[in-house]
Coordinates of C-alpha atoms in Angstrom, one line a residue:
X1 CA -91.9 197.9 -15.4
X2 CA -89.9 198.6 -11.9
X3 CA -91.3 196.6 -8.9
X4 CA -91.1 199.3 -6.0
X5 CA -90.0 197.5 -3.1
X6 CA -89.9 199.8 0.7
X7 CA -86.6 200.1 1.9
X8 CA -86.3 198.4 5.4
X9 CA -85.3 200.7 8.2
X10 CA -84.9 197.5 10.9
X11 CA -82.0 195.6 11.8
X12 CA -83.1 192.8 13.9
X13 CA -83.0 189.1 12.8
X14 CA -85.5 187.7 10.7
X15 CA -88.4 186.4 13.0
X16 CA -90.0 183.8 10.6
X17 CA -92.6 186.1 9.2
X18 CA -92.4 188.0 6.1
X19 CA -94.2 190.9 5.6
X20 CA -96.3 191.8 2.7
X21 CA -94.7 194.5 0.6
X22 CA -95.7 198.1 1.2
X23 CA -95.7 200.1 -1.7
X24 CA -96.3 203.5 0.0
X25 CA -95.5 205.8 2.8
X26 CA -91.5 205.8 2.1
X27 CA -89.8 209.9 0.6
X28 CA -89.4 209.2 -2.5
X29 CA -85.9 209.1 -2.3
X30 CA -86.3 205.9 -0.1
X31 CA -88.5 203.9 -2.7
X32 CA -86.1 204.5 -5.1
X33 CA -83.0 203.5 -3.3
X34 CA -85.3 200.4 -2.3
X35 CA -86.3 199.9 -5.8
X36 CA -82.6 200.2 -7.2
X37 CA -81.3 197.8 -4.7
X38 CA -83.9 194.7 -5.5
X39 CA -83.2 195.3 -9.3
X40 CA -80.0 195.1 -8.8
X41 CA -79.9 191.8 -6.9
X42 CA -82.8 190.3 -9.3
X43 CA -80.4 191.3 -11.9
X44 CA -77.5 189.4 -10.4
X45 CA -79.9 186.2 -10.0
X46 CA -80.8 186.4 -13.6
X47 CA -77.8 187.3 -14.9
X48 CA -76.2 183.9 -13.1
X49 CA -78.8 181.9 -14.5
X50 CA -80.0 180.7 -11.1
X51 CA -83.3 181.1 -11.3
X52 CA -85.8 181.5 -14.2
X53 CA -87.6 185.0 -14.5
X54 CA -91.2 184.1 -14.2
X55 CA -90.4 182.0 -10.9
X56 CA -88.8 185.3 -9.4
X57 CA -91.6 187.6 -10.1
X58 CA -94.3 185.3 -9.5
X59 CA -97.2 187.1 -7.5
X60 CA -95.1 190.2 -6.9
X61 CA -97.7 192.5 -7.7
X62 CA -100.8 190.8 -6.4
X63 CA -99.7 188.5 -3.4
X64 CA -101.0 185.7 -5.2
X65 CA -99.1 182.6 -6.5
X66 CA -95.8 183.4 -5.1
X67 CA -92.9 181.2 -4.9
X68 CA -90.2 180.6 -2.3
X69 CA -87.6 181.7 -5.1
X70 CA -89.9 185.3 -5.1
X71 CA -90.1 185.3 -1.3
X72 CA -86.3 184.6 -1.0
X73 CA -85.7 187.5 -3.7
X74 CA -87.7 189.8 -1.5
X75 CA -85.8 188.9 2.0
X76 CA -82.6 189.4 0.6
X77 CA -83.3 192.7 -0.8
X78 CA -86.1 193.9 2.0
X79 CA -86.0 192.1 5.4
X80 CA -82.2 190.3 5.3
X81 CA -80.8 192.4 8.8
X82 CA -77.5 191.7 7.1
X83 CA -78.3 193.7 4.3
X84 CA -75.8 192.0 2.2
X85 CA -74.1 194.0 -1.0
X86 CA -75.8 193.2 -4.2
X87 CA -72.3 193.2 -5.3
X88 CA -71.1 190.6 -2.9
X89 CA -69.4 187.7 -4.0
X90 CA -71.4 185.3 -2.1
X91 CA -74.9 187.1 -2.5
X92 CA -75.6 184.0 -4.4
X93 CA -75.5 181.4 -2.2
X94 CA -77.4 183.3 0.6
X95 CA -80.1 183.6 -1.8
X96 CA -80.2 179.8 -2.9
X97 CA -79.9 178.9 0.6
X98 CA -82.7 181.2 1.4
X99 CA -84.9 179.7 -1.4
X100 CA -84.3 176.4 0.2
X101 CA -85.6 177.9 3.3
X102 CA -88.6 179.1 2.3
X103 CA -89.2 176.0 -0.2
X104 CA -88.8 173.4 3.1
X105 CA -89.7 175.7 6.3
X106 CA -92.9 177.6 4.9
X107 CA -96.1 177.1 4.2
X108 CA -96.4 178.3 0.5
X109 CA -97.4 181.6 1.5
X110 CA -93.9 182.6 2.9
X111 CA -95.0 182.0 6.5
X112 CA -92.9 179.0 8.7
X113 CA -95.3 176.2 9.9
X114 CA -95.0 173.8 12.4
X115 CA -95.6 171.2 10.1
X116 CA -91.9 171.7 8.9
X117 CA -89.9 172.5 11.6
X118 CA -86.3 171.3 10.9
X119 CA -84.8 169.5 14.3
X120 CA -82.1 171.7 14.4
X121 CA -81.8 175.5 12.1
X122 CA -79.7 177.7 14.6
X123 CA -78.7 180.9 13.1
X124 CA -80.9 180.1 9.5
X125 CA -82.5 183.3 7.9
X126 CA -80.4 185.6 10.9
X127 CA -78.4 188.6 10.5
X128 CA -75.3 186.2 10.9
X129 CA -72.9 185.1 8.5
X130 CA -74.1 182.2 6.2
X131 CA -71.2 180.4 7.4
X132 CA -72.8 180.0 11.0
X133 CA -76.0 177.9 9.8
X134 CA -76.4 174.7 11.0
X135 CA -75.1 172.3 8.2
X136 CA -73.6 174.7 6.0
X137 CA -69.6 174.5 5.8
X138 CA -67.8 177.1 4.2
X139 CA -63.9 177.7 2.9
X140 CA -62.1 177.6 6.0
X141 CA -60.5 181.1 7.3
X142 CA -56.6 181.6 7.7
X143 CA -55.9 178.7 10.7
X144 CA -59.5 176.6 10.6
X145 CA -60.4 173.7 10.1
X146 CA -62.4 172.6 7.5
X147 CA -65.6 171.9 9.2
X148 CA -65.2 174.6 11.4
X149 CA -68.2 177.0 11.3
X150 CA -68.4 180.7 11.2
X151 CA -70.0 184.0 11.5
X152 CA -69.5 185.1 7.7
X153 CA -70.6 184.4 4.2
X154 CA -67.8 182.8 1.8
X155 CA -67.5 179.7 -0.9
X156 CA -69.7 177.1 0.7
X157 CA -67.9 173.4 1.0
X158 CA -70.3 171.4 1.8
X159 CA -74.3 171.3 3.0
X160 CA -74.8 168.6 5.4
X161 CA -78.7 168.3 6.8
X162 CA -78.6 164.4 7.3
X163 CA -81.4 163.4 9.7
X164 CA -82.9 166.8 10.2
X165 CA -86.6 166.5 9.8
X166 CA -86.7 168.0 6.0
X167 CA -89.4 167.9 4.4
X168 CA -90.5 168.7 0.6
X169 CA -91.8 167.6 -2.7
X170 CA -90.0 170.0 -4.9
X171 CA -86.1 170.3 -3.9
X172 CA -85.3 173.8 -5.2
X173 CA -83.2 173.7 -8.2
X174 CA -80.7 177.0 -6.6
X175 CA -79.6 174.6 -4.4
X176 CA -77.7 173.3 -7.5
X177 CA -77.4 176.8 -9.7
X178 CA -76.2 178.6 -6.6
X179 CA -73.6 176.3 -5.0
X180 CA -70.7 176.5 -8.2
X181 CA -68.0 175.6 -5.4
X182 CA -70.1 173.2 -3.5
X183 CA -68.0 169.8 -2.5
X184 CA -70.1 168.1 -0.2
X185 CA -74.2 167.2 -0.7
X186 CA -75.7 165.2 2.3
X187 CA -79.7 164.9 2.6
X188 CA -79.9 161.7 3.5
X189 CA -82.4 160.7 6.6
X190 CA -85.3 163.0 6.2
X191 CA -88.4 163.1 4.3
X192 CA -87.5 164.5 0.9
X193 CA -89.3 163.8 -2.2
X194 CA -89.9 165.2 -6.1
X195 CA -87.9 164.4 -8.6
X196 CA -83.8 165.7 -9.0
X197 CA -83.7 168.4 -11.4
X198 CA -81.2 167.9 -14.1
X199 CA -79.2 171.4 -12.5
X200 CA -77.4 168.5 -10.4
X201 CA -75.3 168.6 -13.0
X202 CA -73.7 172.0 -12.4
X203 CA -72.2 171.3 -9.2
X204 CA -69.1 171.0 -11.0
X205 CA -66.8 170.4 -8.2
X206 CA -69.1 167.6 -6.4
X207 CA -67.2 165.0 -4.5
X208 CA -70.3 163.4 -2.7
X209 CA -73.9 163.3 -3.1
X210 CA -75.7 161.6 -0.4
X211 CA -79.4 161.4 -0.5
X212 CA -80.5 158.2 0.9
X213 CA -83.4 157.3 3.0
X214 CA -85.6 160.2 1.6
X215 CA -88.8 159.3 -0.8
X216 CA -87.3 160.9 -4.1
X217 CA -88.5 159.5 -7.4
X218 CA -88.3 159.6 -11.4
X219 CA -85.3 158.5 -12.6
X220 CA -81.7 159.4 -12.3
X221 CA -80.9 162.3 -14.4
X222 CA -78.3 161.7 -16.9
X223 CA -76.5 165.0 -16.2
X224 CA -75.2 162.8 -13.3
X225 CA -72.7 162.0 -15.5
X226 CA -71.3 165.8 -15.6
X227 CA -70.1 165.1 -11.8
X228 CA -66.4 164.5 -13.3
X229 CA -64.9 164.7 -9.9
X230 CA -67.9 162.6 -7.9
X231 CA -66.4 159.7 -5.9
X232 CA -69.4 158.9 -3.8
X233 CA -73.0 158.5 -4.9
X234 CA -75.4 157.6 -2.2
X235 CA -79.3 157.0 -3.5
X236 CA -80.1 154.3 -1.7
X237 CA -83.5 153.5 -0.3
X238 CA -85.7 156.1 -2.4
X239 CA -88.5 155.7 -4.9
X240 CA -85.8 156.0 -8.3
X241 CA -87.3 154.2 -11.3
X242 CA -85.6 154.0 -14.7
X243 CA -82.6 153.4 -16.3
X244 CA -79.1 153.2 -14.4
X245 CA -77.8 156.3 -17.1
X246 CA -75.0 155.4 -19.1
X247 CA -73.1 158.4 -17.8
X248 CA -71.9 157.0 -15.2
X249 CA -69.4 156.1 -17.0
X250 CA -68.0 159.7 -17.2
X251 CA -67.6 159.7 -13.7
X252 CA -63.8 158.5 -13.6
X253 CA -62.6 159.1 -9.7
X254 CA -66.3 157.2 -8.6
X255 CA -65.1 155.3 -5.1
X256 CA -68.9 154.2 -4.2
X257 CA -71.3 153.7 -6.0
X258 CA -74.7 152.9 -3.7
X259 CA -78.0 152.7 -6.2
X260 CA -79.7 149.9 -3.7
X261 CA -83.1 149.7 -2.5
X262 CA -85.1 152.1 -5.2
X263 CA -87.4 150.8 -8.3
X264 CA -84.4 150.6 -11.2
X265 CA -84.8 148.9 -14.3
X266 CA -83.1 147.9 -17.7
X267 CA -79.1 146.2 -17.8
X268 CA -76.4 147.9 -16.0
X269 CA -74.5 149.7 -18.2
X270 CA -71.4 148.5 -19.5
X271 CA -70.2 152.0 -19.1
X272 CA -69.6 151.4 -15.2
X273 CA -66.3 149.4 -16.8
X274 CA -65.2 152.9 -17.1
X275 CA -64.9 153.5 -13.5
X276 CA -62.0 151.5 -12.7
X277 CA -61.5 153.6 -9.1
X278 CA -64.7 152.0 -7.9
X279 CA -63.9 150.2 -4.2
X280 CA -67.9 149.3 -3.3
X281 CA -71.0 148.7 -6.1
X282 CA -74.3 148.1 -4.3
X283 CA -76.8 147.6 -7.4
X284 CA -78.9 145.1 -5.1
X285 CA -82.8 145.2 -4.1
X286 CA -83.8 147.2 -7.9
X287 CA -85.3 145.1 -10.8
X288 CA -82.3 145.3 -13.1
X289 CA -82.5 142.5 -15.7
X290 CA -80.2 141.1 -18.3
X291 CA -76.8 139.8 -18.3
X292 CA -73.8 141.1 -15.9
X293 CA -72.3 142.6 -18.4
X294 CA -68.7 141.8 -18.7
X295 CA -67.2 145.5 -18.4
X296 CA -67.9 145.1 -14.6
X297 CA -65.6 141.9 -14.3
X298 CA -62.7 144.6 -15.3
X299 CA -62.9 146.6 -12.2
X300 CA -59.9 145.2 -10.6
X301 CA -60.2 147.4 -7.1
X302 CA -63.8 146.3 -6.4
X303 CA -64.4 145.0 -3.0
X304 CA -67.4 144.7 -2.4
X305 CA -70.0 144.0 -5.2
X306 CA -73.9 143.4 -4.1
X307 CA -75.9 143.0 -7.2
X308 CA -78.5 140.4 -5.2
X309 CA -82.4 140.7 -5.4
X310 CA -83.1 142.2 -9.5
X311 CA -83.7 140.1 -12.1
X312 CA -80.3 139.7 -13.8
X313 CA -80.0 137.0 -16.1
X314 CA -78.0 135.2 -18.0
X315 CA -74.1 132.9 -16.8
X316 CA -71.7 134.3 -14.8
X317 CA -68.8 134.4 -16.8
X318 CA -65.4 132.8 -15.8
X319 CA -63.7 136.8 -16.2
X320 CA -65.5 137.3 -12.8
X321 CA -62.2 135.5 -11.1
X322 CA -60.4 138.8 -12.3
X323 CA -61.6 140.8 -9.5
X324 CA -58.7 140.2 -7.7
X325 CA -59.6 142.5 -4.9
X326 CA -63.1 141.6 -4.2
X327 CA -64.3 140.8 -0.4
X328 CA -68.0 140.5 -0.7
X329 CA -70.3 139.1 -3.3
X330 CA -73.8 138.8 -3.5
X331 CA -75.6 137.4 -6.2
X332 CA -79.2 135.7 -5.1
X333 CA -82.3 136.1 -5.3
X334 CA -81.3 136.4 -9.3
X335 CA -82.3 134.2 -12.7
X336 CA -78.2 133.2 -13.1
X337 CA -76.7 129.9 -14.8
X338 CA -73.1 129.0 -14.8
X339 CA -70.4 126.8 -15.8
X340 CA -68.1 124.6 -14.2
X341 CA -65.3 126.6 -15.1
X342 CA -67.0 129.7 -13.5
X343 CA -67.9 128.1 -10.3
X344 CA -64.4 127.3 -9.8
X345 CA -63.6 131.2 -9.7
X346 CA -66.5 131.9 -7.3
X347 CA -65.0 129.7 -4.9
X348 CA -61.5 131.4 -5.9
X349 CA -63.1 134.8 -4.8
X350 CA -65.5 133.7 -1.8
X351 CA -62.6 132.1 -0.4
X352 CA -60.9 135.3 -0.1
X353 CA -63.6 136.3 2.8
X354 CA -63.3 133.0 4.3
X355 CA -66.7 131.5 3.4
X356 CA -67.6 128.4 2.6
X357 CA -68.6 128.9 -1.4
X358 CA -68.9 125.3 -2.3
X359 CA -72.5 125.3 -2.0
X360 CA -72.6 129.1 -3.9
X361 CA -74.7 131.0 -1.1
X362 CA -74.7 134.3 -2.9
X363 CA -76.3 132.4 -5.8
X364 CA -80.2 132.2 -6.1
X365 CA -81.4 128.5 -5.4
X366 CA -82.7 129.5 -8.8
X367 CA -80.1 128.8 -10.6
X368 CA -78.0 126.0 -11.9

């Protein structure tokens, strides 16, 4: 069955509200060139695998039960001044950064509310250029710089919203399904929560993921681990409970690795041995138990190593004097033992920050 949508006759910028669809009072020619160009875009959507067909749809025909990926859907094709091509290369991305939008900014009923005003969304839903939005970064033009910012639509780099007053339970999963080129992920400082959708994993060409300080929970998806090229992940200071996945073991060029401050539990894998890039490992403030496994004694570029405030157990082994190019260690607030022979190599490796280690202060007063 064709959805009729009305063609739009208007060219001014999107002013926050959305219209409910008329279904009458266009030539017929009009509905039809109306109706051709939102198939054609829903078509496009589908055919990407972006978004699932019943959350598109949803409500078109009575009002009722809408979502933001249907009201995004209908901007693009009805109310967008830009009017973009449905054959445009980069119609994607202005629809997932549309259902963003109107998952975040509205009030459920495709209508902005106060209660969700970002602190800074210059040029968002306007007839500009993707490009121009504040916090999206795209593929520089001939003589830019990278984090220049312009009025066009083109391969978007990286999405950087740190500290601006987001708010959600439900991150939109097209944030992930629409952003193939996407380098850069920063959310970190606002008021985000829900659960990460296991699409993370599609952002193929990740470098960073940085989402910090927000109120997400569930555990860490283990498509995390399909982030080959990821050298930072930030989750620091969330709600995360679970497992530390094994896959992060697949993630080969990881530089930092910041889990700290969430709800973790079970060992940390022996996988992370894998990453032998990693430069900074904060594990600390979870309630990881069992022993340091020995894997994490390999990583021979690790500086700085916080693992303090879990419930690790088990001796520190003697291998941890191998981490030649540690600065920092911290180890209370733990359940550990050790040798003789081990304490010896904590001193070796304390020393190396100039602190006095003969008294262990990164050691729980816990331990033996």
């Amino acid at each position: 069955i064709a959805i009729v949508v009305a063609a739009v006759t208007t060219t001014s910028a999107f002013d926050g509200h959305l219209p409910h669809i008329n279904f009458g009072g266009e030539s017929e020619e009009e509905l039809e060139a109306a109706n051709e160009r939102y198939v054609k875009i829903r078509d496009r959507i589908l055919f990407a695998e972006a978004t699932e067909p019943a959350a598109l749809e949803s409500g078109m025909d009575t009002g009722e039960g809408r979502t933001p990926q249907s009201y995004a859907l209908e901007w693009i094709a009805r109310h967008d001044p830009m009017q973009i091509d449905p054959e445009d290369p980069y119609l994607l991305e202005r629809y997932g950064l549309a259902t963003f939008w109107f998952q975040l900014r509205t009030d459920g009923k495709g209508q902005p509310t106060d209660d969700a005003k970002w602190a800074d969304e210059t040029n968002w839903m306007s007839e500009k250029g993707f490009c121009s939005w504040k916090g999206v970064f795209c593929f520089p033009r001939d003589g830019s710089k990278k984090d220049t910012q312009y009025d066009g639509n083109n391969v978007v780099l990286e999405l950087n919203f740190t500290q601006n007053l987001l708010k959600t339970d439900d991150l939109p999963k097209e944030l992930f399904t629409t952003m193939q080129d996407l380098q850069i992920l920063d959310l970190s400082h606002n008021e985000l929560g829900g659960t990460l959708a296991t699409e993370i994993g599609k952002l193929a060409a990740l470098e960073g993921l940085y989402i910090g300080d927000n109120s997400f929970n569930g555990q860490i998806p283990t498509e995390i681990g399909q982030l080959s090229r990821l050298m930072n992940l930030y989750t620091h200071n969330n709600e995360l409970t679970g497992p530390v996945p094994s896959t992060i073991g697949n993630l080969l060029n990881l530089y930092g690795l910041g889990l700290h401050e969430n709800a973790l539990t079970g060992p940390i894998p022996s996988s992370i041995g894998l990453c032998t890039k990693i430069r900074n490992c904060y594990l600390d403030r979870n309630q990881l138990s069992g022993a340091i496994p020995d894997e994490l004694y390999s990583l021979s570029r690790l500086a700085d190593l916080r693992l303090r405030s879990n419930k690790l157990t088990g001796s520190i082994s003697a291998k941890i004097g191998q981490l030649k190019s540690l600065e920092l260690l911290y180890l209370d607030d733990n359940i550990l033992t050790s040798t003789s022979k081990s304490t010896l190599y904590i001193v070796y490796v304390t020393h190396c920050v100039k602190y006095n280690a003969t008294s262990w202060p990164y050691v729980s007063s816990t331990s033996s």
